[in-house]
XYZ file of C-alpha atoms in Angstrom:
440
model
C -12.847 -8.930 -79.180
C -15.807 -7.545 -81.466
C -13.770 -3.754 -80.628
C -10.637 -5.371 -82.505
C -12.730 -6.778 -85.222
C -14.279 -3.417 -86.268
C -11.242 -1.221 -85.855
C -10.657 -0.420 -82.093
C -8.513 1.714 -80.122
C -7.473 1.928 -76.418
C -10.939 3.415 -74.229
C -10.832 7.064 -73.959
C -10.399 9.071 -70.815
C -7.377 8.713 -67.940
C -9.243 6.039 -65.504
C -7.054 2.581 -66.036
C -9.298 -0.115 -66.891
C -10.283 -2.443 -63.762
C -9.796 -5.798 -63.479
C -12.395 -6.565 -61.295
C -15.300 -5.323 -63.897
C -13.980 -8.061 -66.633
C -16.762 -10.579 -67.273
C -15.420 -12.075 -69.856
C -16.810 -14.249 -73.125
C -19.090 -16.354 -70.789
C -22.330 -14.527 -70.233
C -25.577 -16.225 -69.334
C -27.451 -13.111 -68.557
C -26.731 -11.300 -71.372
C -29.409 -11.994 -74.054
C -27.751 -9.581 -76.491
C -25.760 -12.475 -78.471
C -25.823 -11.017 -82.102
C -25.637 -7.448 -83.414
C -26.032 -5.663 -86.636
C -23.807 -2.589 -87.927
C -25.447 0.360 -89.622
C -23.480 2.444 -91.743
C -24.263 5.873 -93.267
C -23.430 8.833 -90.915
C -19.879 10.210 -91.615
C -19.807 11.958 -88.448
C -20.151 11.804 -84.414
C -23.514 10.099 -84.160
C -25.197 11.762 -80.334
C -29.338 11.088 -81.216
C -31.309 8.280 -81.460
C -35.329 8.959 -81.391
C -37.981 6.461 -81.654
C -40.966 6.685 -84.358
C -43.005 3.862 -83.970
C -42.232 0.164 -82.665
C -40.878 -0.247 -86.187
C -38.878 3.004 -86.963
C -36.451 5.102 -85.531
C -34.051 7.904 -86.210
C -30.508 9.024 -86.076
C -28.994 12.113 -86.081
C -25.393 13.810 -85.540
C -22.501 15.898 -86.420
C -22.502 15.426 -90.130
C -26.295 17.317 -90.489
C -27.620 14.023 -91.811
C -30.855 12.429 -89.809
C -31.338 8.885 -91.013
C -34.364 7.128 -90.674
C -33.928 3.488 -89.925
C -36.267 -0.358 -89.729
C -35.095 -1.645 -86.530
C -36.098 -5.542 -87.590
C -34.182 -5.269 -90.976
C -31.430 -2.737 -90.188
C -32.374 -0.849 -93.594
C -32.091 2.887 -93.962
C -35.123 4.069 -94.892
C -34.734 7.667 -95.870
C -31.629 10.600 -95.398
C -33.039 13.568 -94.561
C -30.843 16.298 -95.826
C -31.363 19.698 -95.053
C -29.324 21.503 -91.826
C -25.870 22.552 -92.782
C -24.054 22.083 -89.539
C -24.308 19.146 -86.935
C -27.525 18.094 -85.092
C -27.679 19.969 -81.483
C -31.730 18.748 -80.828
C -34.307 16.059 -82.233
C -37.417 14.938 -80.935
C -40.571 13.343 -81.842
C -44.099 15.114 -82.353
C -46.952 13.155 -82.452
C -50.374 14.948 -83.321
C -53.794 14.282 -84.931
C -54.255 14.605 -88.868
C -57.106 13.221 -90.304
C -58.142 11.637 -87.197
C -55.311 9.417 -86.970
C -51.935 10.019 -85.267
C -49.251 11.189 -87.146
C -45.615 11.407 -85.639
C -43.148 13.877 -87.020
C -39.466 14.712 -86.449
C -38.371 17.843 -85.095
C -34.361 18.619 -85.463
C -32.076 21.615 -84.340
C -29.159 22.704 -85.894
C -26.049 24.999 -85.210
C -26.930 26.658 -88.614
C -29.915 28.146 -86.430
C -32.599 26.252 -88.164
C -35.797 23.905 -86.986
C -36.993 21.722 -89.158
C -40.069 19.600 -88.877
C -40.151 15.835 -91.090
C -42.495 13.517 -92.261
C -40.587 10.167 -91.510
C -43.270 8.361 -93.755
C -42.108 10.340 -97.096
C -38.548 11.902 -96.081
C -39.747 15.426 -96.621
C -38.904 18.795 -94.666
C -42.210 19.769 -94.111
C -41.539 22.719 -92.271
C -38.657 25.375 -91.496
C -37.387 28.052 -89.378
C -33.368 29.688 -90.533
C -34.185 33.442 -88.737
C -32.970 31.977 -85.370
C -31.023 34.931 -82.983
C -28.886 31.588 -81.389
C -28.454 27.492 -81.322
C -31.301 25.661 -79.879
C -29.775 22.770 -77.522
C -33.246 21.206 -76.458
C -36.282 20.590 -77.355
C -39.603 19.684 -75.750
C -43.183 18.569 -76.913
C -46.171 19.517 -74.511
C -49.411 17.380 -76.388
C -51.913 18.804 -74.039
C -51.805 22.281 -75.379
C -50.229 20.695 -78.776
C -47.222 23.211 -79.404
C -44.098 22.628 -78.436
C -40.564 24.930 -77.219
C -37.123 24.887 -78.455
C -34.113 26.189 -75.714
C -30.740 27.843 -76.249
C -29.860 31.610 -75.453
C -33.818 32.007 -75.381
C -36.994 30.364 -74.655
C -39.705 29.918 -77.945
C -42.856 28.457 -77.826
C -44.579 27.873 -81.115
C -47.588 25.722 -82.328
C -47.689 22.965 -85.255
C -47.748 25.180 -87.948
C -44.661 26.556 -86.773
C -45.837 29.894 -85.569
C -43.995 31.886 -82.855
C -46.656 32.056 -79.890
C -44.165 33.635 -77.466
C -40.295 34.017 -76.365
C -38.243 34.901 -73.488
C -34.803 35.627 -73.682
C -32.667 34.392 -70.613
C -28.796 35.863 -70.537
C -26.562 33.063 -69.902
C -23.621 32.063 -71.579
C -24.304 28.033 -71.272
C -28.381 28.817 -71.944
C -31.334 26.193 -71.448
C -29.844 22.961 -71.759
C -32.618 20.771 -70.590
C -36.484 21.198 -70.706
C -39.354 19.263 -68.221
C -42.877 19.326 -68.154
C -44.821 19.638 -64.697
C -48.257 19.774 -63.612
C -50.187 22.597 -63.870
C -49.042 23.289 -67.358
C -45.493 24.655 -65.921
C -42.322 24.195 -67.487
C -38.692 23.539 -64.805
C -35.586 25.037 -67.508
C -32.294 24.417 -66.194
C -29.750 26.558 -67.223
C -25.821 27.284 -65.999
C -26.676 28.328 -62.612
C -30.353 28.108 -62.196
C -33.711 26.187 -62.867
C -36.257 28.511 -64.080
C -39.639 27.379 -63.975
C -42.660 29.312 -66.239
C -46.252 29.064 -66.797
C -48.359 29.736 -69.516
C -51.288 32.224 -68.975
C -52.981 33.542 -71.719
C -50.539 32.378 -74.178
C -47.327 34.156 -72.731
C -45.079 32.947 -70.209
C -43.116 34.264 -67.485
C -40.198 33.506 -64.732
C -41.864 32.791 -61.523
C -38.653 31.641 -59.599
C -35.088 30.756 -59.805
C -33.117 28.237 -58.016
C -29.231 28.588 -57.175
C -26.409 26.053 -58.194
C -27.968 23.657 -60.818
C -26.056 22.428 -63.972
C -27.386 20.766 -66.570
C -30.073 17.874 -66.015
C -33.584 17.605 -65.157
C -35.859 14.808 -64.635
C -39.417 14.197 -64.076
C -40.417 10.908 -62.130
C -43.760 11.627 -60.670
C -46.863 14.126 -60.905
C -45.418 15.330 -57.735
C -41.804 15.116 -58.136
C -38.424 16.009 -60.060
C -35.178 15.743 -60.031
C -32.087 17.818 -60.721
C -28.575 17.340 -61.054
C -25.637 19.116 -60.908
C -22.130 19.024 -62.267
C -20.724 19.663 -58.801
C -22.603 15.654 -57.969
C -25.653 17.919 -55.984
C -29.063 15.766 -56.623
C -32.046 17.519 -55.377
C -35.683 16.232 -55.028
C -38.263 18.661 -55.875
C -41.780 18.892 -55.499
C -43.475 19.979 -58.740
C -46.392 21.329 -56.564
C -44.809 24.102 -54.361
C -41.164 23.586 -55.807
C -39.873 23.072 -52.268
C -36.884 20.649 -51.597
C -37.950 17.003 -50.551
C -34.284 15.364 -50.413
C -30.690 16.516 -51.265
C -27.856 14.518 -51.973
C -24.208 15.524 -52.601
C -22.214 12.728 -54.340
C -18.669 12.738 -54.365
C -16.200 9.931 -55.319
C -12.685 9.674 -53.472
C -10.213 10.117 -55.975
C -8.906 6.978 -57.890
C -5.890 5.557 -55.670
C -2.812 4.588 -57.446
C -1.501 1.147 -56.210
C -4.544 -1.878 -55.296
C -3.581 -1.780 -51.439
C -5.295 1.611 -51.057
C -7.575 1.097 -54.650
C -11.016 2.026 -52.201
C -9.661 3.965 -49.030
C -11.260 6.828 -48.490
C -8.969 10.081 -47.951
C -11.319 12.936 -47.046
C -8.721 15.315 -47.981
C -8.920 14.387 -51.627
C -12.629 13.674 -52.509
C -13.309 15.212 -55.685
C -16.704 16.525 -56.881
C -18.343 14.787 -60.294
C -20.708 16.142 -62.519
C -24.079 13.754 -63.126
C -24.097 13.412 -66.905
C -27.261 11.538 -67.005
C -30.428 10.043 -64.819
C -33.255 8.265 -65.616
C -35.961 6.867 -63.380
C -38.714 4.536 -63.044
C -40.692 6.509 -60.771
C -39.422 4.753 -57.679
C -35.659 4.563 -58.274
C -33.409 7.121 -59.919
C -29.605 6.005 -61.485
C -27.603 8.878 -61.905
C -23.959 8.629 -64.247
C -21.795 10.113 -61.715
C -18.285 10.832 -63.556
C -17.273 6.667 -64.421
C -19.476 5.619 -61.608
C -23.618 4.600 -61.098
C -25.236 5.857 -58.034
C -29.108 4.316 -57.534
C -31.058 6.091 -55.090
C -34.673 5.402 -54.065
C -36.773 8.554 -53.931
C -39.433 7.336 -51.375
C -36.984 6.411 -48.962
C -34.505 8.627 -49.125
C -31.601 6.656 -49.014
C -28.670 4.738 -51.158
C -29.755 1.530 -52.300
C -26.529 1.140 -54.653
C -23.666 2.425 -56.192
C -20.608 1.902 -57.823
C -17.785 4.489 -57.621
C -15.920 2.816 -61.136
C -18.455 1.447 -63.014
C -16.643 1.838 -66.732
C -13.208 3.046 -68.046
C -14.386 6.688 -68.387
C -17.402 9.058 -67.818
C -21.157 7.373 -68.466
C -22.850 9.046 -70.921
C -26.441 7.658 -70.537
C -28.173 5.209 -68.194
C -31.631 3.816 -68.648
C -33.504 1.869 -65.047
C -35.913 -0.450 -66.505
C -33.639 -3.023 -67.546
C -30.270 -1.489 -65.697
C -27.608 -0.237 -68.312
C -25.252 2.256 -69.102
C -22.739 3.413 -71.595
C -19.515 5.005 -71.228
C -17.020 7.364 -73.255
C -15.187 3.682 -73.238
C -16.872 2.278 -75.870
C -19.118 -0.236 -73.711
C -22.498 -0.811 -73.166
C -22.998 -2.640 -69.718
C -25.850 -4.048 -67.993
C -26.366 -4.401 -64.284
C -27.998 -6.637 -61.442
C -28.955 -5.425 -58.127
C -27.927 -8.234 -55.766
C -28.127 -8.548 -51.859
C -24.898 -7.622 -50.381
C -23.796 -10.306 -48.240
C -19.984 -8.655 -48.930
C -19.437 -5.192 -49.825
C -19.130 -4.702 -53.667
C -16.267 -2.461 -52.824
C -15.115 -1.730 -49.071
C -15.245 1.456 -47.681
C -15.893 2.965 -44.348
C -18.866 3.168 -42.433
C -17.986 7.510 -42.886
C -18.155 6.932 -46.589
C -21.873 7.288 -46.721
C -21.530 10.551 -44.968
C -21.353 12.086 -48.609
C -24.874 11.454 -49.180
C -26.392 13.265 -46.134
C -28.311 16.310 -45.757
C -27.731 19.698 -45.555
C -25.169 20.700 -43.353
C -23.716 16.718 -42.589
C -20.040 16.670 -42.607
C -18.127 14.173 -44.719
C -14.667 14.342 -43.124
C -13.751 11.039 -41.310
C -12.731 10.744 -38.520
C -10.732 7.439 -37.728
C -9.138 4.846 -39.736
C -11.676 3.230 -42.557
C -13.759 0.241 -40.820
C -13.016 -3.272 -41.930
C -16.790 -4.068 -41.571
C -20.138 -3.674 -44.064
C -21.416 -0.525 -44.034
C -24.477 0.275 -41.436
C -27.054 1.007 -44.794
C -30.615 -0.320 -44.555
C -31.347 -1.978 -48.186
C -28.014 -1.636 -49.442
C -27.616 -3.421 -52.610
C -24.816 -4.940 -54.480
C -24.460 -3.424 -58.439
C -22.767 -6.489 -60.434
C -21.458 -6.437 -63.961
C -23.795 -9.004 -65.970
C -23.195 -8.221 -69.666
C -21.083 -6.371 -71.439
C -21.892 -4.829 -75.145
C -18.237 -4.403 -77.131
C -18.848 -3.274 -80.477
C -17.704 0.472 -81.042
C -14.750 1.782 -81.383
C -15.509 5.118 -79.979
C -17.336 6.511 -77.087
C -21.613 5.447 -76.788
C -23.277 8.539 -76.770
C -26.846 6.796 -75.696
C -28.950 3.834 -76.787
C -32.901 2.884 -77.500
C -34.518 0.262 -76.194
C -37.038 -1.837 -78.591
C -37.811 -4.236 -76.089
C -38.000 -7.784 -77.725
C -36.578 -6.125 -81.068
C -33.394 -5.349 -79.672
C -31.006 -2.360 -78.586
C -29.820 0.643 -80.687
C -26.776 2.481 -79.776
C -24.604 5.082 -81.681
C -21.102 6.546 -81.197
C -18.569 8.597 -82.035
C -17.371 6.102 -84.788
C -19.957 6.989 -87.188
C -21.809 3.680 -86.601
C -24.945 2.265 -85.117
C -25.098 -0.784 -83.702
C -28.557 -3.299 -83.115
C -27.760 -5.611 -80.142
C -30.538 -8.544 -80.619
C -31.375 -11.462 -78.719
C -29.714 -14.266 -80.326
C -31.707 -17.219 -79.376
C -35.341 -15.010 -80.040
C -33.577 -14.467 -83.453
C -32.714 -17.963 -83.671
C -36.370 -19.196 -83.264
C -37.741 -16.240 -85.513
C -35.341 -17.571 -88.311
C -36.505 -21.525 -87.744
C -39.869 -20.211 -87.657
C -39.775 -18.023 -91.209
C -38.649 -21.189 -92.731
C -40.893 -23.538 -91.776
C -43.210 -20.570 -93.321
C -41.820 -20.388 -96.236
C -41.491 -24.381 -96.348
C -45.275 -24.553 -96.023
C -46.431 -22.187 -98.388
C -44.112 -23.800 -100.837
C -46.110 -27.299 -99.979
C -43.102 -29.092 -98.984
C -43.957 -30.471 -95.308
């Protein structure tokens, strides 16, 4: 209803909405009962960064990066600089003065870095000689400098200095960045994770790896993930770089009457890409086209999934409290639930997909009527559902007991709060203010 309130439009993408993921108004596991709209961007909003347990910032296709209170919803400072849209922002935290200081550092398609001080609004810092776009960016604090990715590979240190760069030739370039032990660096690029070390301040390629897209994750000391947009997730050790586990995901194609809505046709399973993972160093969720797929790492096997999870492609997934967010316009969260029923039925061949190298996925009989033979299988149920954009969630921030941030393509940012905390927080202020104005 809230979508209809603030201007909605149909969900985006060709997947027709399903019935069976409607929850409806009645929620009782879904704390997030009030939200607040931020206005300011005029453009795509695609970053959200945290500062402090206070502050965070925003950043998108208008240029702008907006600096934000995430108890009062006020916008603390516009940060006007970059010409073109936002392609990278992180934080930087370092030591000045003997206290920590946190900083911003954005990428633009005008080929600039800038570094921020959140605290004043000012561009501290600045870097326009750029050969290409950088499209990620990553912080190491043990050797305190940190590397931007496009086209090429630069390291530099606080004060902005080039220490070193590599230039990779690829068309898509470094589109994700992880930090491993032993002060190496995993890159992913088109085709290929290259991983680097530093040694005595320059860095080279010590291997490359065949048939990887476009994410990267680090879970562990001793392990990381990568996945693919061809659904291949890999396990790798971040010791030797050898492959612990490999999974190919693929989805059978959406059927087109409810009879045959989860029959599996080997003939037409169709390969998605894994937009997004996250982890919490046990359990990995990966955004598999409109679909969640959990996987547990130590044991190597399924523990849930769900093949249409929203109306179109997740865009970002977080573990700790399960959610994701979709090119729909929804925020969901999830519960892992025994499976006394299958979620949705499928054959006992249907798990074939997520074998090992070399398993065959074909079936070959009619799909069993019967759960699925799966140690620890898990149900993934619908428990709350966030409608408040009008255009597709491009990720969201977590503030714990402060609430939940998400941005969009509809210029706006949304804070999802829980309404009965906010409820006693209000009482409580003015029984405050009742006191100090001597009236109990």
């Amino acid at each position: 209803m809230l979508r209809w309130i603030l201007g909605g439009r149909e969900a985006q993408g060709t997947v027709e909405k399903s019935a069976a993921l409607f929850i409806g108004e009645e929620q009782p596991k879904n704390c997030f009962t009030e939200m607040q709209v931020l206005k300011g961007h005029f453009d795509i909003v695609r970053f959200l960064v945290q500062i402090d347990d206070l502050r965070f910032a925003s950043a998108g296709d208008d240029g702008l990066v907006l600096i934000w209170n995430v108890e009062t919803g006020d916008c603390l400072f516009a940060l006007r600089g970059h010409t073109q849209q936002i392609t990278a922002m992180t934080s930087y935290t370092f030591i000045r003065g003997g206290n920590a200081h946190t900083a911003l550092l954005t990428a633009s398609s005008d080929r600039t870095l800038s570094l921020w001080d959140p605290d004043s609004g000012n561009r501290v810092q600045n870097i326009s000689d750029l050969q290409s776009s950088v499209k990620c960016l990553l912080v190491l604090v043990r050797l305190d400098v940190w590397l931007s990715g496009g086209n090429e590979l630069c390291v530099w240190n606080r004060d902005f200095e080039l220490q070193c760069k590599t230039v990779h030739h690829s068309d898509a370039g470094i589109s994700t960045m992880v930090e491993l032990p032993k002060n190496f660096i995993a890159a992913a690029m088109d085709k290929e994770i290259v991983l680097m070390h530093t040694l005595r301040s320059f860095w080279f390629v010590l291997s490359l790896f065949c048939c990887v897209y476009c994410w990267l994750l680090l879970f562990s000391d001793g392990l990381f993930a990568s996945g693919s947009h061809i659904g291949e997730l890999i396990i790798w050790d971040s010791v030797d770089w050898t492959i612990k586990s490999y999974e190919h995901i693929l989805w059978e194609e959406p059927a087109r009457d409810s009879q045959s809505e989860f029959r599996l046709n080997p003939q037409k399973q169709i390969e998605r890409s894994i937009q997004h993972m996250s982890s919490d160093g046990e359990y990995i969720v990966a955004a598999v086209g409109s679909g969640l797929y959990v996987y547990n790492v130590l044991t190597k096997s399924v523990v849930a999934y769900r093949r249409i999870a929203h109306d179109s492609n997740v865009l970002h997934t977080v573990l700790q409290r399960l959610m994701s967010c979709s090119e729909d316009g929804s925020v969901r969260m999830w519960e892992l639930q025994d499976l006394p029923l299958p979620a949705e039925p499928a054959s006992s061949g249907f798990f074939g997909m997520f074998g090992t190298f070399g398993r065959s996925s074909k079936q070959t009989g009619p799909p069993a009527k019967k759960i699925p033979e799966v140690p620890g299988l898990r149900s993934l149920e619908l428990i709350g559902d966030l409608i408040g954009h009008s255009g597709a969630v491009q990720m969201f921030l977590s503030f714990k007991e402060k609430g939940l941030v998400t941005c969009s393509t509809d210029h706006l940012l949304i804070i999802w709060k829980d309404g009965e905390l906010q409820s006693q927080l209000r009482s409580l202020a003015v029984f405050q203010k009742l006191e100090e104005n001597q009236e109990l």
